[in-house]
Amino acid sequence: MSVYAIAQGKVTNQDAFNDYLALAGPTLEAHNVGLLSIDEDPAVVEGEIDFPRTVILEFNDHEHFYQWYNSPEYQAAREHRLTASVGRFLLVNGL
């Protein structure tokens, strides 16, 4: 069953975030991750959002997600993201 990683964030340090993007991008391709959406200003239909930047990634299953997420390459990129932004990162099951 596919799973989707949904990241919502707000960039607080653009230079450090650019470093994150440069490191994280190749990990997506290397792990065959589907990049479904990047939206800096999503339409809010109901409620409020604290972190407007929304990214949706598709993985074959939970194991595939954790192989990518725990990979040394992504963990190195993640350090830059943590210093460059605030937000949420969710993993949801597909149907």
Coordinates of N, CA, C and O in Angstrom, one line a residue:
M1 N 0.8 -1.2 0.0 CA 0.0 0.0 0.0 C 0.9 1.2 0.0 O 1.8 1.3 0.8
S2 N 0.6 2.2 -0.9 CA 1.4 3.4 -0.9 C 1.2 4.2 0.4 O 0.1 4.1 1.0
V3 N 2.2 5.0 0.7 CA 2.1 5.9 1.8 C 2.6 7.3 1.3 O 3.4 7.4 0.3
Y4 N 2.1 8.3 1.9 CA 2.4 9.7 1.5 C 3.0 10.4 2.7 O 2.4 10.5 3.8
A5 N 4.1 11.1 2.4 CA 4.7 12.0 3.4 C 4.3 13.4 3.1 O 4.4 13.8 1.9
I6 N 3.7 14.1 4.0 CA 3.3 15.4 3.8 C 4.0 16.3 4.8 O 4.0 16.2 6.0
A7 N 4.8 17.2 4.2 CA 5.5 18.2 5.0 C 4.9 19.6 4.8 O 4.6 20.0 3.7
Q8 N 4.7 20.2 5.9 CA 4.2 21.6 5.9 C 5.2 22.4 6.7 O 5.5 22.1 7.9
G9 N 5.7 23.5 6.2 CA 6.7 24.3 6.8 C 6.7 25.7 6.5 O 6.0 26.2 5.6
K10 N 7.6 26.4 7.2 CA 7.8 27.8 7.0 C 9.3 28.0 7.0 O 10.0 27.6 8.0
V11 N 9.9 28.5 6.0 CA 11.4 28.7 5.9 C 11.8 29.9 6.7 O 11.2 31.0 6.6
T12 N 12.7 29.7 7.6 CA 13.2 30.8 8.5 C 14.6 31.2 8.1 O 15.1 32.3 8.5
N13 N 15.3 30.4 7.3 CA 16.7 30.7 6.9 C 16.8 30.2 5.4 O 17.1 29.0 5.2
Q14 N 16.7 31.1 4.5 CA 16.6 30.7 3.1 C 18.0 30.1 2.6 O 18.0 29.1 1.9
D15 N 19.1 30.6 3.0 CA 20.4 30.1 2.6 C 20.6 28.6 3.1 O 21.0 27.8 2.3
A16 N 20.2 28.4 4.3 CA 20.3 27.0 4.9 C 19.3 26.1 4.2 O 19.6 24.9 4.0
F17 N 18.2 26.6 3.9 CA 17.1 25.8 3.2 C 17.6 25.5 1.8 O 17.3 24.3 1.3
N18 N 18.3 26.4 1.1 CA 18.8 26.1 -0.2 C 19.8 24.9 -0.1 O 19.9 24.1 -1.0
D19 N 20.6 24.9 1.0 CA 21.5 23.8 1.2 C 20.8 22.5 1.4 O 21.2 21.4 0.9
Y20 N 19.7 22.5 2.1 CA 18.8 21.4 2.3 C 18.3 20.8 1.0 O 18.4 19.7 0.7
L21 N 17.8 21.8 0.2 CA 17.2 21.4 -1.1 C 18.3 20.7 -2.0 O 18.0 19.7 -2.7
A22 N 19.5 21.3 -2.0 CA 20.6 20.7 -2.8 C 20.9 19.3 -2.4 O 21.3 18.5 -3.2
L23 N 20.9 19.0 -1.1 CA 21.2 17.7 -0.6 C 20.1 16.7 -0.7 O 20.2 15.6 -0.9
A24 N 18.9 17.2 -0.4 CA 17.7 16.3 -0.3 C 17.2 15.9 -1.7 O 16.8 14.8 -1.9
G25 N 17.3 16.8 -2.7 CA 16.8 16.5 -4.0 C 17.3 15.2 -4.6 O 16.6 14.3 -5.0
P26 N 18.6 15.0 -4.6 CA 19.2 13.7 -5.1 C 18.7 12.5 -4.4 O 18.7 11.4 -4.9
T27 N 18.4 12.6 -3.1 CA 18.0 11.4 -2.3 C 16.6 11.0 -2.8 O 16.3 9.8 -2.7
L28 N 15.8 11.9 -3.3 CA 14.5 11.5 -3.8 C 14.6 10.6 -5.0 O 14.0 9.5 -5.1
E29 N 15.5 11.0 -5.9 CA 15.7 10.2 -7.1 C 16.4 8.9 -6.8 O 16.0 7.9 -7.3
A30 N 17.4 8.9 -5.9 CA 18.1 7.7 -5.6 C 17.2 6.7 -4.9 O 17.5 5.5 -5.1
H31 N 16.2 7.1 -4.2 CA 15.3 6.2 -3.6 C 14.0 6.0 -4.3 O 13.0 5.5 -3.7
N32 N 13.9 6.5 -5.5 CA 12.7 6.4 -6.3 C 11.4 6.9 -5.6 O 10.4 6.3 -5.6
V33 N 11.6 8.1 -5.0 CA 10.5 8.7 -4.3 C 9.7 9.6 -5.3 O 10.2 10.3 -6.1
G34 N 8.3 9.5 -5.2 CA 7.5 10.3 -6.1 C 7.2 11.7 -5.5 O 6.8 11.8 -4.4
L35 N 7.6 12.7 -6.2 CA 7.4 14.1 -5.7 C 6.1 14.5 -6.4 O 6.0 14.8 -7.6
L36 N 5.0 14.6 -5.6 CA 3.6 14.8 -6.1 C 3.3 16.3 -6.1 O 2.5 16.7 -7.0
S37 N 3.8 17.0 -5.2 CA 3.4 18.4 -5.1 C 4.3 19.3 -4.2 O 4.8 18.8 -3.2
I38 N 4.6 20.5 -4.7 CA 5.2 21.5 -3.9 C 4.4 22.8 -4.0 O 4.2 23.2 -5.2
D39 N 3.9 23.3 -3.0 CA 3.0 24.5 -3.1 C 3.4 25.4 -1.9 O 3.3 25.1 -0.8
E40 N 3.8 26.6 -2.3 CA 4.2 27.6 -1.4 C 3.0 28.4 -0.7 O 3.1 29.0 0.3
D41 N 1.9 28.3 -1.4 CA 0.7 29.1 -1.0 C -0.6 28.3 -1.3 O -1.3 28.7 -2.2
P42 N -0.8 27.2 -0.6 CA -2.0 26.4 -0.9 C -3.3 27.2 -0.5 O -3.3 28.0 0.4
A43 N -4.3 26.8 -1.2 CA -5.7 27.4 -0.9 C -6.2 26.7 0.4 O -6.3 25.5 0.5
V44 N -6.5 27.6 1.3 CA -7.0 27.0 2.6 C -8.6 27.1 2.5 O -9.2 28.1 2.4
V45 N -9.2 25.9 2.5 CA -10.6 25.8 2.4 C -11.3 25.9 3.7 O -12.3 26.5 3.9
E46 N -10.7 25.2 4.7 CA -11.3 25.3 6.1 C -10.1 25.4 7.1 O -9.1 24.8 6.9
G47 N -10.3 26.1 8.2 CA -9.4 26.2 9.2 C -8.2 27.1 8.9 O -8.3 27.9 8.0
E48 N -7.2 27.0 9.7 CA -6.0 27.8 9.5 C -4.8 26.9 9.4 O -4.7 25.8 9.9
I49 N -3.7 27.4 8.7 CA -2.5 26.7 8.7 C -1.4 27.6 9.2 O -1.3 28.8 8.9
D50 N -0.5 27.0 10.0 CA 0.7 27.8 10.5 C 1.8 27.8 9.6 O 2.7 28.6 9.6
F51 N 1.9 26.7 8.8 CA 3.1 26.5 7.9 C 2.6 26.3 6.5 O 2.2 25.2 6.1
P52 N 2.6 27.3 5.6 CA 2.0 27.2 4.3 C 2.7 26.3 3.3 O 2.1 25.7 2.4
R53 N 4.0 26.3 3.3 CA 4.8 25.5 2.3 C 4.4 24.0 2.5 O 4.7 23.4 3.5
T54 N 3.8 23.4 1.5 CA 3.4 22.0 1.5 C 4.0 21.2 0.5 O 4.0 21.6 -0.7
V55 N 4.6 20.1 0.9 CA 5.2 19.1 0.0 C 4.6 17.8 0.2 O 4.4 17.3 1.3
I56 N 4.2 17.1 -0.9 CA 3.7 15.7 -0.8 C 4.6 14.8 -1.6 O 4.8 15.0 -2.8
L57 N 5.0 13.7 -0.9 CA 5.9 12.7 -1.4 C 5.2 11.4 -1.4 O 4.5 11.1 -0.5
E58 N 5.4 10.5 -2.4 CA 4.8 9.2 -2.5 C 5.8 8.1 -2.4 O 6.9 8.2 -3.0
F59 N 5.5 7.1 -1.5 CA 6.4 6.0 -1.3 C 5.6 4.7 -1.5 O 4.4 4.7 -1.3
N60 N 6.3 3.6 -1.9 CA 5.6 2.4 -2.2 C 5.0 1.8 -0.9 O 3.9 1.2 -0.9
D61 N 5.6 2.0 0.3 CA 5.1 1.5 1.5 C 5.9 2.1 2.7 O 6.8 2.9 2.4
H62 N 5.6 1.8 3.9 CA 6.3 2.3 5.1 C 7.8 2.0 5.0 O 8.6 2.8 5.4
E63 N 8.1 0.8 4.7 CA 9.5 0.4 4.6 C 10.3 1.2 3.7 O 11.4 1.7 4.0
H64 N 9.7 1.5 2.5 CA 10.4 2.4 1.5 C 10.6 3.8 2.1 O 11.7 4.4 1.9
F65 N 9.6 4.3 2.8 CA 9.7 5.6 3.4 C 10.9 5.6 4.4 O 11.7 6.5 4.3
Y66 N 10.9 4.7 5.3 CA 11.9 4.7 6.3 C 13.3 4.4 5.8 O 14.3 4.9 6.3
Q67 N 13.4 3.6 4.7 CA 14.7 3.4 4.0 C 15.2 4.8 3.6 O 16.4 5.1 3.7
W68 N 14.4 5.6 2.9 CA 14.8 6.9 2.5 C 15.1 7.8 3.7 O 16.1 8.4 3.8
Y69 N 14.1 7.9 4.6 CA 14.2 8.9 5.7 C 15.4 8.6 6.6 O 16.1 9.5 7.0
N70 N 15.7 7.3 6.8 CA 16.9 7.0 7.7 C 18.2 6.8 6.9 O 19.2 6.6 7.6
S71 N 18.2 7.1 5.6 CA 19.4 6.9 4.9 C 20.4 8.0 5.3 O 20.0 9.1 5.7
P72 N 21.7 7.7 5.3 CA 22.7 8.7 5.7 C 22.6 10.0 4.9 O 22.8 11.1 5.4
E73 N 22.3 9.8 3.6 CA 22.2 11.0 2.7 C 21.1 11.9 3.1 O 21.2 13.1 3.2
Y74 N 19.9 11.3 3.4 CA 18.8 12.2 3.8 C 19.0 12.8 5.2 O 18.7 13.9 5.5
Q75 N 19.6 12.0 6.1 CA 19.8 12.5 7.4 C 20.8 13.7 7.4 O 20.6 14.6 8.2
A76 N 21.7 13.7 6.5 CA 22.7 14.8 6.4 C 21.9 16.0 5.9 O 22.1 17.2 6.3
A77 N 21.0 15.8 4.9 CA 20.2 16.9 4.4 C 19.2 17.4 5.5 O 19.0 18.7 5.7
R78 N 18.6 16.5 6.3 CA 17.7 16.9 7.3 C 18.2 17.8 8.3 O 17.5 18.7 8.8
E79 N 19.5 17.7 8.6 CA 20.1 18.6 9.6 C 20.0 20.1 9.1 O 19.7 21.0 9.9
H80 N 20.1 20.3 7.8 CA 19.9 21.6 7.2 C 18.5 22.1 7.3 O 18.2 23.3 7.6
R81 N 17.6 21.2 7.1 CA 16.1 21.5 7.1 C 15.7 22.0 8.5 O 15.0 22.9 8.7
L82 N 16.3 21.2 9.5 CA 15.9 21.6 10.9 C 16.4 22.9 11.4 O 15.8 23.6 12.2
T83 N 17.5 23.4 10.8 CA 18.0 24.7 11.2 C 17.4 25.8 10.3 O 17.6 27.0 10.6
A84 N 16.8 25.4 9.2 CA 16.3 26.4 8.2 C 14.8 26.6 8.2 O 14.3 27.5 7.5
S85 N 14.1 25.8 8.9 CA 12.6 25.9 8.8 C 11.9 25.3 10.1 O 12.6 24.6 10.9
V86 N 10.7 25.6 10.2 CA 9.8 25.0 11.3 C 8.6 24.4 10.6 O 8.2 24.8 9.5
G87 N 8.1 23.4 11.2 CA 6.9 22.8 10.5 C 6.5 21.4 11.1 O 6.9 21.0 12.2
R88 N 5.8 20.7 10.2 CA 5.3 19.4 10.5 C 5.6 18.4 9.4 O 5.7 18.8 8.2
F89 N 5.8 17.1 9.7 CA 6.1 16.1 8.7 C 5.2 14.9 9.1 O 5.4 14.3 10.2
L90 N 4.3 14.5 8.2 CA 3.3 13.5 8.5 C 3.5 12.3 7.5 O 3.9 12.5 6.4
L91 N 3.2 11.1 8.0 CA 3.2 10.0 7.1 C 1.8 9.4 7.1 O 1.3 9.0 8.2
V92 N 1.1 9.3 6.0 CA -0.3 8.8 5.9 C -0.4 7.7 5.0 O 0.3 7.6 4.0
N93 N -1.3 6.8 5.3 CA -1.5 5.6 4.4 C -2.4 6.0 3.2 O -3.3 6.7 3.3
G94 N -2.0 5.4 2.1 CA -2.9 5.5 0.9 C -4.0 4.5 1.0 O -4.1 3.7 1.9
L95 N -4.9 4.6 0.0 CA -6.1 3.6 0.0 C -5.8 2.4 -0.8 O -5.0 2.4 -1.7

